[in-house]
């Protein structure tokens, strides 16, 4: 499974490189056209109803062809190289639909992707216009020029350069096509294609070419970035980026880094490395401190989150916290780069390290989805809790011809027990209700013993469990349903029951003892105080008609004020 996964990842990387997502700001529609082979392969694979013919048994992967660095111009700032043929013909790739890839490639692009020995992207920085992009495709066998890249050719005209006929782009946004020989194809912005051809004839090595040539070990995927010419382009958007204060130091990194190199082995035992070269040793030391600080902050935040989940009474969350802590410790060791002079290196040599990294990536991708699903289930349970409470309120009203007041009161007007206690008979909790001394306050010696017996219907499942603490409260204040010591009737809700709040879900740190006559004091100047963090993005609320709505933390404050008051006569927008 692990070896097959690496082969799949390699093909995805090659496809991603051809699509060039890192060039999102480059106005080059032809980059998308080059991705049609992969899209066609996916379509044909899905439509293929007949089983494919038996495949030949593979032995060793194809050798890596020598990289022609002459196409890397002196002004290049980025170069990315992949070796699709070597990876796709390796034993690890046995389960890939290579027959479909071959057929789709021939049909859509005029060549067999399995014969593509090398694919190299070269990027020069923007001048007055946009970044210049060139793609070098090197094949193991001669290619048929006549049927090559038909989708791109239709936007070209025949021209001549350096004594050879080639396909020149009609528009600056389109791609030119140049064949230096019958196994090499250049595709890209016309000015850069011409520059690449001239440089190959009389090679001049720039920084990126030298760094790329120095990468040893024949990696399946390699990339080099010269950061110095790009600092201005990086600094402006980075300075404006909303980076959280604990991570502000990340904005210093571009000024310290000279170049970045990466290489990945996807066949064999695997392995990958990232090399960051600083301006000098002093810059490398500062960069090391920044990286250590960022990692330390990230670990502290992760440990805090793990601790929160570990405190849950949910055994699944407790186990997830234990696993996360174990993996966090391993990652902290694996992801710490080593500094030598002016260079920081992060390397995985395959085996256990690669396995841990792969598992970590999968967990990083899957856990958020699992957590989102669990949160959705908890939020649904919270909605159900509020519906039960609203139904109990209406049943109480049907019996007593009014809703319960926020509490019952003694002769001196002191509140004794919350409305949550008085709803118990309508929540199938008659026996618990009968145990209360209704003429005593919530914290009397007798009533205090009943606090741990709180029904679960009063607890938000998304909040940390706090014995005896309720997360559903009323709004107490002038004009609200629970104003003063009044017990309201439905007829008093003149704004309409569908436009008036009954209960809201408070933030976890604002939970109240369920028997205590305590709710949220409604302040029209700060109407959302204590609300908004019950769930990611907001909180649930029950309306007086028994329905439940999710209220965004960004709701208009004035709209919320109108929802809180039962008879202010103010209209409520339909899309609140």
XYZ file of C-alpha atoms in Angstrom:
576
model
C 0.000 0.000 0.000
C 2.791 2.409 0.919
C 4.702 1.902 -2.333
C 1.610 2.162 -4.469
C 0.659 5.310 -2.630
C 3.992 6.878 -3.459
C 3.520 6.155 -7.146
C 0.063 7.688 -7.072
C 1.430 10.738 -5.303
C 4.125 11.094 -7.939
C 1.610 11.090 -10.789
C -0.504 13.608 -8.925
C 2.563 15.817 -8.494
C 3.398 15.581 -12.189
C -0.182 16.500 -13.062
C -0.106 19.316 -10.538
C 3.141 20.564 -12.041
C 1.670 20.575 -15.527
C -1.379 22.441 -14.231
C 1.120 24.708 -12.431
C -0.984 25.754 -9.427
C 1.947 27.724 -8.093
C 1.491 29.981 -11.097
C -2.003 31.040 -10.150
C -1.075 34.662 -10.694
C 0.348 33.947 -14.165
C -1.974 34.809 -17.006
C -1.196 31.679 -19.060
C -4.306 29.761 -20.155
C -2.124 27.224 -22.006
C -1.019 25.777 -18.668
C -4.554 24.549 -18.094
C -4.696 23.106 -21.608
C -1.691 20.927 -20.878
C -3.638 19.310 -18.052
C -6.253 17.908 -20.448
C -4.374 14.598 -20.686
C -4.898 13.819 -17.020
C -8.547 14.924 -17.201
C -9.136 12.738 -20.245
C -7.492 9.807 -18.491
C -9.881 10.222 -15.589
C -12.880 10.411 -17.930
C -11.832 7.381 -19.943
C -11.025 5.415 -16.817
C -14.537 6.069 -15.515
C -16.134 5.104 -18.860
C -14.059 1.991 -19.442
C -16.542 -0.846 -19.099
C -14.252 -3.617 -20.366
C -11.370 -5.044 -18.359
C -7.960 -3.923 -19.545
C -5.630 -6.327 -21.240
C -3.165 -8.160 -18.979
C -0.143 -6.044 -18.241
C 3.420 -7.081 -18.796
C 5.390 -7.941 -15.700
C 7.652 -5.058 -14.765
C 11.187 -5.507 -13.557
C 13.274 -2.439 -12.809
C 12.259 1.193 -13.279
C 13.587 3.121 -16.252
C 16.907 4.890 -15.652
C 16.954 8.622 -15.082
C 18.050 10.541 -18.164
C 20.710 13.202 -17.749
C 19.239 16.606 -17.025
C 19.887 19.209 -19.728
C 20.645 22.302 -17.636
C 21.191 24.437 -20.727
C 17.446 25.139 -20.798
C 17.607 26.704 -17.325
C 18.210 30.373 -18.113
C 20.524 32.530 -15.967
C 17.587 34.680 -14.825
C 15.428 31.734 -13.721
C 14.112 31.943 -10.160
C 12.254 28.614 -10.023
C 12.939 25.217 -11.569
C 10.955 22.019 -10.946
C 11.908 18.639 -12.413
C 9.993 15.355 -12.370
C 10.739 11.932 -13.893
C 7.333 10.455 -14.772
C 8.567 7.482 -16.832
C 10.874 6.245 -14.100
C 8.128 6.325 -11.489
C 5.252 5.086 -13.663
C 7.232 2.072 -14.890
C 8.398 1.077 -11.409
C 6.937 -2.043 -9.725
C 5.262 0.252 -7.163
C 3.045 1.621 -9.930
C 1.561 -1.736 -10.926
C -1.954 -0.739 -9.780
C -2.068 2.535 -11.705
C -4.289 2.685 -14.852
C -1.297 3.200 -17.143
C -3.182 1.819 -20.151
C -5.746 4.563 -19.737
C -3.045 7.201 -19.197
C -1.309 6.117 -22.414
C -4.524 6.110 -24.462
C -5.672 9.491 -23.147
C -2.249 11.042 -23.646
C -2.067 9.947 -27.260
C -5.600 11.122 -27.956
C -5.492 14.513 -26.231
C -1.822 15.552 -26.366
C -0.335 13.469 -29.163
C 2.193 11.623 -26.993
C 2.391 8.729 -24.519
C 2.939 10.073 -20.975
C 4.723 6.836 -20.059
C 7.454 7.791 -22.531
C 7.980 11.148 -20.802
C 11.420 10.847 -19.221
C 11.576 14.349 -17.781
C 9.268 17.289 -17.295
C 10.895 20.514 -16.190
C 9.320 23.890 -15.460
C 11.474 27.021 -15.641
C 10.159 30.353 -14.346
C 11.669 33.808 -14.696
C 10.460 36.679 -12.509
C 8.063 39.265 -13.881
C 9.491 42.397 -15.413
C 6.969 45.009 -16.432
C 4.490 42.266 -17.270
C 3.975 38.792 -15.793
C 6.278 35.894 -14.853
C 7.625 33.991 -17.859
C 7.045 30.244 -17.810
C 8.657 27.534 -19.910
C 8.148 23.763 -19.895
C 10.735 21.256 -21.156
C 9.440 17.790 -22.049
C 12.096 15.130 -22.737
C 10.909 11.807 -24.208
C 12.480 8.361 -24.315
C 11.475 7.943 -27.982
C 11.043 10.353 -30.908
C 7.740 12.240 -30.873
C 5.419 12.811 -33.819
C 5.512 16.565 -34.379
C 2.476 16.471 -36.627
C 0.049 15.244 -33.951
C 1.725 16.963 -30.993
C -0.311 19.212 -28.654
C -3.169 19.984 -31.049
C -5.058 22.158 -28.531
C -2.069 24.502 -28.213
C -1.129 24.498 -31.871
C -4.397 26.047 -32.932
C -3.299 29.259 -31.198
C 0.057 29.427 -33.020
C 1.455 30.357 -36.416
C 4.472 28.832 -38.148
C 7.620 30.915 -37.722
C 11.381 30.447 -37.733
C 13.997 30.900 -35.004
C 17.685 29.977 -34.940
C 17.309 28.303 -38.315
C 14.442 26.026 -37.225
C 10.757 26.177 -37.938
C 8.557 26.363 -34.841
C 5.035 27.201 -33.674
C 4.897 30.785 -32.399
C 2.036 31.904 -30.146
C -0.417 34.315 -31.718
C -1.054 36.023 -28.378
C 1.293 36.775 -25.491
C -0.933 34.742 -23.173
C -0.671 31.644 -25.376
C 2.195 29.168 -25.654
C 4.803 28.686 -28.339
C 6.038 25.179 -29.218
C 9.671 24.536 -30.211
C 11.363 21.180 -30.920
C 15.176 21.454 -30.523
C 15.353 17.760 -31.528
C 12.909 14.931 -32.142
C 12.811 13.901 -28.441
C 12.605 17.334 -26.793
C 9.681 19.756 -26.760
C 9.693 23.288 -25.332
C 6.357 24.869 -24.462
C 5.894 28.306 -22.950
C 5.838 32.065 -23.307
C 7.495 32.898 -26.606
C 10.164 35.218 -25.203
C 11.279 32.615 -22.668
C 11.217 29.759 -25.200
C 13.545 31.741 -27.449
C 15.767 32.571 -24.481
C 15.948 28.908 -23.465
C 16.938 27.860 -26.993
C 19.710 30.468 -27.163
C 21.001 29.600 -23.709
C 21.245 25.927 -24.582
C 23.343 26.809 -27.635
C 25.758 28.827 -25.475
C 25.076 27.796 -21.859
C 25.345 30.353 -19.090
C 24.578 28.945 -15.665
C 22.600 31.062 -13.249
C 22.033 30.405 -9.562
C 19.034 28.128 -10.094
C 20.864 26.091 -12.749
C 23.874 25.618 -10.493
C 21.733 24.589 -7.513
C 19.693 22.181 -9.645
C 22.846 20.631 -11.071
C 24.257 20.137 -7.568
C 21.252 18.131 -6.345
C 22.484 14.561 -6.148
C 20.818 11.218 -5.661
C 18.633 11.256 -8.803
C 15.414 12.253 -6.999
C 12.080 11.565 -8.683
C 11.011 15.127 -7.993
C 13.267 18.130 -7.380
C 12.636 21.847 -7.013
C 14.832 24.903 -6.569
C 13.743 28.449 -5.710
C 16.029 31.483 -5.732
C 14.401 33.645 -3.076
C 16.510 36.798 -3.388
C 14.932 38.177 -6.612
C 11.460 37.348 -5.264
C 11.718 39.113 -1.908
C 9.871 42.189 -3.100
C 7.031 40.081 -4.515
C 6.821 38.015 -1.327
C 7.179 40.813 1.207
C 4.214 42.969 0.119
C 1.446 40.329 0.342
C 3.073 38.782 3.416
C 3.112 42.144 5.205
C -0.615 42.540 4.538
C -1.495 38.954 5.443
C -3.579 38.571 8.652
C -0.955 36.547 10.531
C -1.856 35.790 14.181
C 0.446 37.637 16.633
C 2.210 34.462 17.881
C 3.352 33.807 14.300
C 4.334 37.357 13.299
C 7.991 36.328 13.074
C 7.209 34.378 9.892
C 7.229 37.713 8.041
C 10.997 38.017 8.654
C 11.835 34.747 6.922
C 12.033 35.959 3.262
C 14.675 38.538 4.213
C 16.860 35.821 5.741
C 16.551 33.108 3.079
C 18.692 32.980 -0.041
C 17.378 29.805 -1.692
C 15.277 26.705 -1.090
C 15.840 23.216 -2.510
C 13.607 20.177 -2.206
C 13.914 16.632 -3.466
C 11.641 13.609 -3.158
C 12.241 9.911 -3.870
C 8.960 8.157 -4.606
C 10.266 4.734 -5.605
C 12.554 2.414 -3.734
C 12.889 3.134 -0.046
C 11.621 6.684 -0.463
C 12.950 9.706 1.330
C 12.744 13.450 0.992
C 14.673 16.523 2.027
C 14.239 20.272 2.256
C 17.310 22.508 2.265
C 17.011 26.190 3.146
C 20.105 28.311 2.554
C 20.293 31.582 4.470
C 22.152 34.750 3.442
C 24.983 33.888 5.829
C 25.608 31.997 9.056
C 24.225 34.793 11.214
C 20.992 34.817 9.162
C 20.836 31.027 9.504
C 21.109 31.317 13.281
C 18.285 33.864 13.365
C 16.220 31.707 11.016
C 16.802 28.717 13.300
C 15.554 30.727 16.282
C 12.443 31.806 14.361
C 11.676 28.248 13.296
C 12.207 26.963 16.851
C 9.933 29.695 18.192
C 7.212 28.984 15.655
C 7.388 25.264 16.379
C 7.313 25.881 20.124
C 4.247 28.112 19.793
C 2.509 25.612 17.498
C 3.274 22.763 19.910
C 1.924 24.738 22.861
C -1.291 25.477 20.984
C -1.595 21.839 19.924
C -0.952 20.607 23.466
C -3.609 22.966 24.810
C -6.129 21.604 22.317
C -5.078 18.040 23.122
C -5.487 18.781 26.814
C -9.003 20.094 26.211
C -9.987 16.937 24.364
C -8.306 14.773 26.988
C -10.494 16.379 29.665
C -13.630 15.224 27.825
C -15.710 12.395 29.264
C -15.995 10.975 25.746
C -13.717 7.874 25.603
C -13.167 8.381 21.867
C -11.911 11.920 22.406
C -9.721 10.754 25.280
C -8.166 8.102 23.045
C -7.743 10.623 20.217
C -5.959 12.951 22.632
C -3.592 10.182 23.691
C -2.809 9.345 20.069
C -2.351 12.998 19.145
C 0.052 13.510 22.064
C 2.090 10.469 21.014
C 2.291 11.606 17.384
C 2.986 15.203 18.394
C 6.085 14.148 20.304
C 7.342 12.181 17.299
C 6.669 15.001 14.865
C 8.385 17.512 17.107
C 11.591 15.495 16.742
C 11.177 14.736 13.047
C 10.301 18.256 11.941
C 13.131 20.051 13.710
C 15.648 21.108 11.031
C 19.412 20.749 11.555
C 21.667 23.728 10.983
C 25.148 23.497 9.482
C 26.770 26.850 8.836
C 24.390 28.904 6.678
C 22.105 25.952 5.861
C 19.053 24.415 7.535
C 18.157 20.874 6.466
C 15.061 18.789 7.102
C 15.406 15.222 5.821
C 13.425 11.998 5.928
C 15.561 9.033 4.934
C 12.695 6.630 4.248
C 11.662 3.644 6.341
C 10.065 4.570 9.647
C 10.518 8.314 9.160
C 8.714 8.306 5.832
C 5.997 6.083 7.266
C 5.480 8.437 10.206
C 5.382 11.433 7.873
C 2.879 9.703 5.571
C 0.655 8.682 8.473
C 0.898 12.183 9.875
C -0.215 13.718 6.582
C -3.139 11.297 6.336
C -4.167 11.999 9.914
C -3.876 15.743 9.299
C -6.227 15.353 6.348
C -8.696 12.967 7.964
C -8.976 14.224 11.536
C -10.511 17.600 10.628
C -13.182 15.786 8.620
C -13.863 13.397 11.508
C -13.957 16.256 13.987
C -16.308 18.227 11.736
C -18.630 15.224 11.524
C -18.580 14.804 15.299
C -19.273 18.514 15.816
C -22.177 18.323 13.369
C -23.629 15.436 15.370
C -23.216 17.343 18.647
C -24.775 20.444 17.189
C -27.732 18.362 16.015
C -28.085 16.930 19.537
C -28.005 20.442 20.961
C -30.784 21.452 18.567
C -32.800 18.481 19.815
C -32.204 19.526 23.442
C -33.537 23.012 22.735
C -36.580 21.617 20.949
C -37.365 19.463 23.985
C -37.052 22.478 26.270
C -39.270 24.626 24.014
C -41.890 21.862 23.851
C -41.790 21.552 27.650
C -42.348 25.321 27.921
C -45.444 25.107 25.717
C -46.776 22.133 27.669
C -46.221 24.131 30.861
C -48.169 27.005 29.282
C -50.983 24.658 28.306
C -51.227 23.506 31.923
C -50.745 26.812 33.761
C -51.933 29.273 31.083
C -48.544 30.984 31.187
C -44.843 30.238 30.763
C -42.780 29.796 33.937
C -41.109 32.923 35.269
C -37.330 32.899 35.470
C -37.730 31.537 39.047
C -40.174 31.135 41.882
C -39.850 33.707 44.656
C -40.273 33.800 48.424
C -42.427 36.336 50.280
C -39.630 38.906 50.215
C -39.145 38.575 46.451
C -35.944 36.512 46.653
C -35.585 34.078 43.734
C -35.366 30.453 44.875
C -35.194 27.922 42.032
C -34.651 28.386 38.296
C -37.257 27.818 35.606
C -35.183 24.757 34.691
C -36.379 23.078 37.893
C -40.016 23.947 37.209
C -39.874 22.407 33.745
C -38.879 18.992 35.130
C -42.427 17.517 35.203
C -42.720 18.303 31.488
C -39.382 16.622 30.697
C -40.370 13.245 32.180
C -38.480 14.138 35.361
C -41.413 14.141 37.792
C -39.579 12.040 40.410
C -36.607 14.442 40.454
C -38.961 17.421 40.710
C -40.666 15.963 43.758
C -37.320 15.748 45.576
C -36.889 19.533 45.586
C -37.990 21.710 48.480
C -39.636 24.427 46.405
C -39.834 26.839 49.308
C -36.059 26.756 49.809
C -33.339 28.440 47.721
C -31.279 26.483 45.228
C -28.284 26.342 47.566
C -30.104 25.201 50.689
C -28.597 22.168 52.388
C -31.245 19.905 50.885
C -31.528 21.350 47.374
C -27.736 21.552 46.952
C -27.554 17.736 47.030
C -29.722 17.582 43.882
C -27.398 19.675 41.694
C -25.385 16.649 40.431
C -28.641 15.063 39.196
C -29.054 17.556 36.330
C -30.797 16.016 33.277
C -28.530 15.868 30.232
C -31.048 17.880 28.230
C -29.578 21.003 29.859
C -26.030 20.353 28.614
C -24.551 21.381 25.258
C -22.784 18.228 23.948
C -20.111 20.376 22.267
C -19.029 21.964 25.558
C -16.743 20.343 28.155
C -18.805 18.412 30.655
C -19.248 20.285 33.939
C -21.393 18.364 36.469
C -24.473 20.351 37.377
C -23.781 23.164 34.880
C -26.391 24.128 32.252
C -25.660 25.780 28.883
C -29.230 26.833 27.970
C -30.398 30.089 29.510
C -32.994 32.757 29.075
C -32.405 36.447 28.423
C -33.302 38.418 31.543
C -33.970 42.139 31.228
C -36.425 44.802 30.197
C -38.768 43.666 27.424
C -37.567 40.033 27.383
C -39.515 36.846 28.002
C -37.938 36.486 31.463
C -38.225 40.118 32.599
C -38.263 40.546 36.396
C -40.537 38.112 38.234
C -43.169 38.013 35.492
C -44.677 34.839 34.084
C -45.534 35.692 30.466
C -48.449 34.526 28.358
C -48.229 33.846 24.638
C -50.610 36.743 24.010
C -47.974 39.125 25.411
C -45.506 38.190 22.681
C -46.856 40.783 20.279
C -43.841 40.683 17.942
C -44.816 37.116 17.055
C -43.526 33.867 18.525
C -41.399 33.184 15.438
C -39.609 36.516 15.946
C -38.856 36.233 19.666
C -36.115 34.386 21.516
C -36.978 31.893 24.250
C -33.588 30.318 25.115
C -30.018 30.746 23.928
C -26.896 28.607 24.135
C -24.167 30.325 26.155
C -20.416 30.064 25.745
C -18.932 27.098 27.650
C -17.306 29.403 30.238
C -20.687 31.038 30.970
C -22.488 27.836 31.968
C -24.628 28.191 35.123
C -25.635 25.885 37.952
C -28.851 24.475 36.556
C -30.964 24.949 39.693
C -29.687 28.469 40.361
C -31.983 31.295 39.201
C -29.254 32.623 36.958
C -29.437 33.364 33.240
C -27.939 36.073 30.993
C -28.572 39.689 31.871
C -29.622 41.194 28.553
C -27.739 44.399 27.742
C -28.874 46.122 24.506
C -25.482 47.848 24.337
C -23.647 44.499 24.410
C -26.357 42.051 23.343
C -24.039 39.154 22.409
C -21.937 39.156 25.555
C -21.434 35.530 26.611
C -22.731 34.214 23.269
C -21.120 33.051 20.030
C -18.708 30.287 21.071
C -21.084 27.415 21.783
C -20.203 25.975 18.340
C -17.777 27.021 15.628
C -19.258 30.169 14.109
C -22.129 30.788 16.488
C -24.790 29.300 18.776
C -28.232 27.716 18.733
C -31.334 29.492 20.007
C -34.934 28.420 20.565
C -37.702 30.778 19.466
C -41.039 31.140 21.198
C -42.814 29.179 18.452
C -40.719 26.110 19.383
C -38.373 26.278 16.396
C -34.580 26.307 16.751
C -32.224 28.479 14.706
C -28.442 28.683 14.470
C -27.353 32.276 15.046
C -24.069 33.399 13.541
C -21.579 35.156 15.792
C -21.597 37.918 13.162
C -25.352 38.597 13.379
C -26.283 42.261 13.265
C -26.430 43.414 16.905
C -29.568 45.475 16.361
C -31.383 42.502 14.832
C -30.484 40.410 17.873
C -31.847 43.125 20.175
C -35.158 43.029 18.292
C -35.263 39.226 18.619
C -34.690 39.476 22.369
C -37.604 41.831 23.021
C -41.121 40.431 22.889
C -43.107 43.568 21.991
C -40.899 46.309 20.573
C -42.849 46.429 17.305
C -39.653 46.476 15.220
C -39.524 44.364 12.043
C -37.107 41.429 11.737
C -35.372 40.842 8.368
C -36.380 37.594 6.679
C -32.744 36.558 6.155
C -31.462 37.113 9.697
